[in-house]
């Protein structure tokens, strides 16, 4: 007969214990496992909020990025660079936004081989509504206060800088 699972059972802590028994202490294993699980939890929550708008978090991020640009448009290559995603992923994301009427594409007049993605009025309306909903659920981080969110940001900053996610400048 199997033992019933308790809500207090932490599979990551158990994995860490087993890891230590087999290979020795490696705190980074428990940390990465916890980060990846938290990522899954947060992404599922955020995706559930943006799904009624025909979005995923990746599509939402692209729309937000376009709203931050002065002209509401960016080269596809710049979108990939800023979101740190492969060009194929950018094309897939933007093409889905185009099919939804949230983004338009046109040749980049400054780069004969490039393409500009621009947010449409419908895209602006959708990103505003989705943002209101995401803010209402604290982007899934409602269990943390403002100070704890700042701590999370600070803890992850060196990792992001090392990965060249942004310039410390």
PDB file of C-alpha atoms in Angstrom:
ATOM      1  CA  UNK A   1       0.000   0.000   0.000  1.00  0.00           C
ATOM      2  CA  UNK A   2       1.449   3.340  -0.998  1.00  0.00           C
ATOM      3  CA  UNK A   3       1.837   6.169   1.440  1.00  0.00           C
ATOM      4  CA  UNK A   4      -0.540   9.112   0.730  1.00  0.00           C
ATOM      5  CA  UNK A   5       1.165  12.304  -0.377  1.00  0.00           C
ATOM      6  CA  UNK A   6       1.117  15.127   2.108  1.00  0.00           C
ATOM      7  CA  UNK A   7       0.772  18.731   1.045  1.00  0.00           C
ATOM      8  CA  UNK A   8       3.968  19.380   3.005  1.00  0.00           C
ATOM      9  CA  UNK A   9       5.921  16.923   0.800  1.00  0.00           C
ATOM     10  CA  UNK A  10       8.502  18.891  -1.139  1.00  0.00           C
ATOM     11  CA  UNK A  11       9.752  16.837  -4.085  1.00  0.00           C
ATOM     12  CA  UNK A  12      12.624  19.247  -4.707  1.00  0.00           C
ATOM     13  CA  UNK A  13      13.866  18.936  -1.129  1.00  0.00           C
ATOM     14  CA  UNK A  14      13.609  15.144  -1.467  1.00  0.00           C
ATOM     15  CA  UNK A  15      15.507  15.235  -4.771  1.00  0.00           C
ATOM     16  CA  UNK A  16      18.177  17.383  -3.107  1.00  0.00           C
ATOM     17  CA  UNK A  17      18.475  14.850  -0.283  1.00  0.00           C
ATOM     18  CA  UNK A  18      18.822  11.939  -2.732  1.00  0.00           C
ATOM     19  CA  UNK A  19      21.313  13.921  -4.832  1.00  0.00           C
ATOM     20  CA  UNK A  20      23.472  14.585  -1.758  1.00  0.00           C
ATOM     21  CA  UNK A  21      23.409  10.899  -0.850  1.00  0.00           C
ATOM     22  CA  UNK A  22      24.533   9.862  -4.319  1.00  0.00           C
ATOM     23  CA  UNK A  23      26.837  12.649  -5.540  1.00  0.00           C
ATOM     24  CA  UNK A  24      27.439  14.902  -2.544  1.00  0.00           C
ATOM     25  CA  UNK A  25      26.118  18.363  -1.757  1.00  0.00           C
ATOM     26  CA  UNK A  26      25.411  20.509  -4.804  1.00  0.00           C
ATOM     27  CA  UNK A  27      23.239  23.460  -3.689  1.00  0.00           C
ATOM     28  CA  UNK A  28      22.924  24.640  -7.290  1.00  0.00           C
ATOM     29  CA  UNK A  29      20.960  21.481  -8.209  1.00  0.00           C
ATOM     30  CA  UNK A  30      18.212  22.273  -5.686  1.00  0.00           C
ATOM     31  CA  UNK A  31      18.264  25.932  -6.728  1.00  0.00           C
ATOM     32  CA  UNK A  32      17.939  25.254 -10.478  1.00  0.00           C
ATOM     33  CA  UNK A  33      15.223  22.680  -9.884  1.00  0.00           C
ATOM     34  CA  UNK A  34      13.289  25.150  -7.754  1.00  0.00           C
ATOM     35  CA  UNK A  35      13.777  27.969 -10.284  1.00  0.00           C
ATOM     36  CA  UNK A  36      12.612  25.791 -13.163  1.00  0.00           C
ATOM     37  CA  UNK A  37       9.547  24.620 -11.222  1.00  0.00           C
ATOM     38  CA  UNK A  38       8.734  28.207 -10.245  1.00  0.00           C
ATOM     39  CA  UNK A  39       9.074  29.153 -13.933  1.00  0.00           C
ATOM     40  CA  UNK A  40       6.548  26.462 -14.876  1.00  0.00           C
ATOM     41  CA  UNK A  41       4.115  27.617 -12.183  1.00  0.00           C
ATOM     42  CA  UNK A  42       4.409  31.296 -13.108  1.00  0.00           C
ATOM     43  CA  UNK A  43       4.209  30.691 -16.844  1.00  0.00           C
ATOM     44  CA  UNK A  44       1.083  28.552 -16.454  1.00  0.00           C
ATOM     45  CA  UNK A  45      -0.581  31.260 -14.353  1.00  0.00           C
ATOM     46  CA  UNK A  46       0.346  34.087 -16.689  1.00  0.00           C
ATOM     47  CA  UNK A  47      -0.592  32.104 -19.798  1.00  0.00           C
ATOM     48  CA  UNK A  48      -4.013  31.381 -18.272  1.00  0.00           C
ATOM     49  CA  UNK A  49      -4.600  35.119 -17.851  1.00  0.00           C
ATOM     50  CA  UNK A  50      -3.519  36.093 -21.387  1.00  0.00           C
ATOM     51  CA  UNK A  51      -5.146  33.117 -23.150  1.00  0.00           C
ATOM     52  CA  UNK A  52      -8.576  34.808 -23.452  1.00  0.00           C
ATOM     53  CA  UNK A  53      -6.809  37.511 -25.487  1.00  0.00           C
ATOM     54  CA  UNK A  54      -5.411  34.909 -27.875  1.00  0.00           C
ATOM     55  CA  UNK A  55      -1.954  35.369 -26.387  1.00  0.00           C
ATOM     56  CA  UNK A  56       0.800  33.415 -24.739  1.00  0.00           C
ATOM     57  CA  UNK A  57       3.313  35.138 -22.506  1.00  0.00           C
ATOM     58  CA  UNK A  58       5.807  35.156 -25.396  1.00  0.00           C
ATOM     59  CA  UNK A  59       3.290  36.953 -27.639  1.00  0.00           C
ATOM     60  CA  UNK A  60       2.396  39.317 -24.811  1.00  0.00           C
ATOM     61  CA  UNK A  61       6.090  40.168 -24.332  1.00  0.00           C
ATOM     62  CA  UNK A  62       6.454  40.952 -28.032  1.00  0.00           C
ATOM     63  CA  UNK A  63       3.417  43.258 -27.935  1.00  0.00           C
ATOM     64  CA  UNK A  64       4.726  45.045 -24.842  1.00  0.00           C
ATOM     65  CA  UNK A  65       8.106  45.480 -26.505  1.00  0.00           C
ATOM     66  CA  UNK A  66       6.426  47.080 -29.507  1.00  0.00           C
ATOM     67  CA  UNK A  67       4.486  49.471 -27.249  1.00  0.00           C
ATOM     68  CA  UNK A  68       7.769  50.548 -25.648  1.00  0.00           C
ATOM     69  CA  UNK A  69       9.265  51.538 -29.014  1.00  0.00           C
ATOM     70  CA  UNK A  70       8.796  55.178 -30.043  1.00  0.00           C
ATOM     71  CA  UNK A  71       7.113  54.404 -33.361  1.00  0.00           C
ATOM     72  CA  UNK A  72       5.354  51.214 -32.199  1.00  0.00           C
ATOM     73  CA  UNK A  73       7.508  49.155 -34.524  1.00  0.00           C
ATOM     74  CA  UNK A  74      10.814  47.323 -34.444  1.00  0.00           C
ATOM     75  CA  UNK A  75      12.907  45.234 -36.796  1.00  0.00           C
ATOM     76  CA  UNK A  76      12.300  41.529 -36.284  1.00  0.00           C
ATOM     77  CA  UNK A  77      16.005  41.103 -35.488  1.00  0.00           C
ATOM     78  CA  UNK A  78      15.746  43.701 -32.702  1.00  0.00           C
ATOM     79  CA  UNK A  79      12.745  41.897 -31.206  1.00  0.00           C
ATOM     80  CA  UNK A  80      14.750  38.665 -31.081  1.00  0.00           C
ATOM     81  CA  UNK A  81      17.742  40.442 -29.584  1.00  0.00           C
ATOM     82  CA  UNK A  82      15.716  42.164 -26.877  1.00  0.00           C
ATOM     83  CA  UNK A  83      13.667  39.088 -25.983  1.00  0.00           C
ATOM     84  CA  UNK A  84      16.730  36.822 -26.301  1.00  0.00           C
ATOM     85  CA  UNK A  85      14.996  34.364 -28.608  1.00  0.00           C
ATOM     86  CA  UNK A  86      16.004  32.658 -31.838  1.00  0.00           C
ATOM     87  CA  UNK A  87      14.940  34.342 -35.118  1.00  0.00           C
ATOM     88  CA  UNK A  88      12.660  31.381 -35.895  1.00  0.00           C
ATOM     89  CA  UNK A  89      10.818  31.939 -32.609  1.00  0.00           C
ATOM     90  CA  UNK A  90      10.429  35.646 -33.359  1.00  0.00           C
ATOM     91  CA  UNK A  91       9.008  34.860 -36.793  1.00  0.00           C
ATOM     92  CA  UNK A  92       6.581  32.326 -35.307  1.00  0.00           C
ATOM     93  CA  UNK A  93       5.479  34.726 -32.551  1.00  0.00           C
ATOM     94  CA  UNK A  94       5.060  37.732 -34.851  1.00  0.00           C
ATOM     95  CA  UNK A  95       3.292  35.699 -37.545  1.00  0.00           C
ATOM     96  CA  UNK A  96       0.721  34.540 -34.980  1.00  0.00           C
ATOM     97  CA  UNK A  97       0.233  38.134 -33.856  1.00  0.00           C
ATOM     98  CA  UNK A  98      -0.221  39.172 -37.500  1.00  0.00           C
ATOM     99  CA  UNK A  99      -2.880  36.459 -38.017  1.00  0.00           C
ATOM    100  CA  UNK A 100      -4.668  37.798 -34.927  1.00  0.00           C
ATOM    101  CA  UNK A 101      -4.618  41.341 -36.298  1.00  0.00           C
ATOM    102  CA  UNK A 102      -2.479  42.584 -33.407  1.00  0.00           C
ATOM    103  CA  UNK A 103       0.688  43.260 -35.422  1.00  0.00           C
ATOM    104  CA  UNK A 104       1.459  44.171 -39.029  1.00  0.00           C
ATOM    105  CA  UNK A 105       4.664  43.423 -40.937  1.00  0.00           C
ATOM    106  CA  UNK A 106       6.315  45.409 -43.704  1.00  0.00           C
ATOM    107  CA  UNK A 107       9.732  45.593 -45.363  1.00  0.00           C
ATOM    108  CA  UNK A 108      12.268  47.615 -43.403  1.00  0.00           C
ATOM    109  CA  UNK A 109      13.123  50.678 -45.546  1.00  0.00           C
ATOM    110  CA  UNK A 110      16.506  50.936 -43.760  1.00  0.00           C
ATOM    111  CA  UNK A 111      17.440  47.294 -44.363  1.00  0.00           C
ATOM    112  CA  UNK A 112      16.536  45.741 -47.701  1.00  0.00           C
ATOM    113  CA  UNK A 113      16.555  42.230 -46.226  1.00  0.00           C
ATOM    114  CA  UNK A 114      14.819  43.065 -42.949  1.00  0.00           C
ATOM    115  CA  UNK A 115      11.218  43.226 -41.819  1.00  0.00           C
ATOM    116  CA  UNK A 116       9.542  45.622 -39.412  1.00  0.00           C
ATOM    117  CA  UNK A 117       6.821  44.488 -37.030  1.00  0.00           C
ATOM    118  CA  UNK A 118       4.394  47.178 -35.899  1.00  0.00           C
ATOM    119  CA  UNK A 119       1.637  47.027 -33.336  1.00  0.00           C
ATOM    120  CA  UNK A 120      -1.880  47.719 -34.621  1.00  0.00           C
ATOM    121  CA  UNK A 121      -4.564  49.704 -32.776  1.00  0.00           C
ATOM    122  CA  UNK A 122      -6.228  46.363 -31.915  1.00  0.00           C
ATOM    123  CA  UNK A 123      -2.858  45.145 -30.586  1.00  0.00           C
ATOM    124  CA  UNK A 124      -2.587  48.225 -28.364  1.00  0.00           C
ATOM    125  CA  UNK A 125      -6.078  47.601 -26.965  1.00  0.00           C
ATOM    126  CA  UNK A 126      -5.306  43.937 -26.286  1.00  0.00           C
ATOM    127  CA  UNK A 127      -1.970  44.624 -24.597  1.00  0.00           C
ATOM    128  CA  UNK A 128      -3.587  47.262 -22.349  1.00  0.00           C
ATOM    129  CA  UNK A 129      -6.376  44.888 -21.287  1.00  0.00           C
ATOM    130  CA  UNK A 130      -4.025  41.944 -20.765  1.00  0.00           C
ATOM    131  CA  UNK A 131      -1.657  44.136 -18.764  1.00  0.00           C
ATOM    132  CA  UNK A 132      -4.480  45.236 -16.472  1.00  0.00           C
ATOM    133  CA  UNK A 133      -5.362  41.578 -15.845  1.00  0.00           C
ATOM    134  CA  UNK A 134      -1.734  40.580 -15.257  1.00  0.00           C
ATOM    135  CA  UNK A 135      -1.218  43.455 -12.861  1.00  0.00           C
ATOM    136  CA  UNK A 136      -4.383  42.459 -10.990  1.00  0.00           C
ATOM    137  CA  UNK A 137      -2.864  39.024 -10.339  1.00  0.00           C
ATOM    138  CA  UNK A 138       0.582  40.514  -9.587  1.00  0.00           C
ATOM    139  CA  UNK A 139       2.031  38.534 -12.506  1.00  0.00           C
ATOM    140  CA  UNK A 140       1.644  35.427 -10.328  1.00  0.00           C
ATOM    141  CA  UNK A 141       3.917  36.805  -7.619  1.00  0.00           C
ATOM    142  CA  UNK A 142       1.217  37.935  -5.190  1.00  0.00           C
ATOM    143  CA  UNK A 143       2.662  35.806  -2.403  1.00  0.00           C
ATOM    144  CA  UNK A 144       5.627  38.203  -2.298  1.00  0.00           C
ATOM    145  CA  UNK A 145       5.606  41.821  -1.177  1.00  0.00           C
ATOM    146  CA  UNK A 146       7.393  44.620  -3.038  1.00  0.00           C
ATOM    147  CA  UNK A 147      10.598  44.196  -1.024  1.00  0.00           C
ATOM    148  CA  UNK A 148      10.714  40.449  -1.691  1.00  0.00           C
ATOM    149  CA  UNK A 149      10.127  41.039  -5.420  1.00  0.00           C
ATOM    150  CA  UNK A 150      13.068  43.472  -5.391  1.00  0.00           C
ATOM    151  CA  UNK A 151      15.174  40.805  -3.642  1.00  0.00           C
ATOM    152  CA  UNK A 152      14.260  38.218  -6.290  1.00  0.00           C
ATOM    153  CA  UNK A 153      15.214  40.698  -9.007  1.00  0.00           C
ATOM    154  CA  UNK A 154      18.539  41.446  -7.266  1.00  0.00           C
ATOM    155  CA  UNK A 155      19.365  37.765  -6.740  1.00  0.00           C
ATOM    156  CA  UNK A 156      18.760  36.957 -10.417  1.00  0.00           C
ATOM    157  CA  UNK A 157      20.525  40.056 -11.782  1.00  0.00           C
ATOM    158  CA  UNK A 158      24.111  38.653 -11.780  1.00  0.00           C
ATOM    159  CA  UNK A 159      22.927  35.563 -13.673  1.00  0.00           C
ATOM    160  CA  UNK A 160      21.206  37.747 -16.266  1.00  0.00           C
ATOM    161  CA  UNK A 161      24.215  40.051 -16.625  1.00  0.00           C
ATOM    162  CA  UNK A 162      26.552  37.050 -17.057  1.00  0.00           C
ATOM    163  CA  UNK A 163      24.241  35.763 -19.815  1.00  0.00           C
ATOM    164  CA  UNK A 164      24.367  39.200 -21.470  1.00  0.00           C
ATOM    165  CA  UNK A 165      20.616  39.552 -21.015  1.00  0.00           C
ATOM    166  CA  UNK A 166      21.287  43.275 -20.699  1.00  0.00           C
ATOM    167  CA  UNK A 167      24.204  45.651 -20.453  1.00  0.00           C
ATOM    168  CA  UNK A 168      25.023  46.771 -16.928  1.00  0.00           C
ATOM    169  CA  UNK A 169      25.970  50.186 -18.361  1.00  0.00           C
TER     170      UNK A 169
END
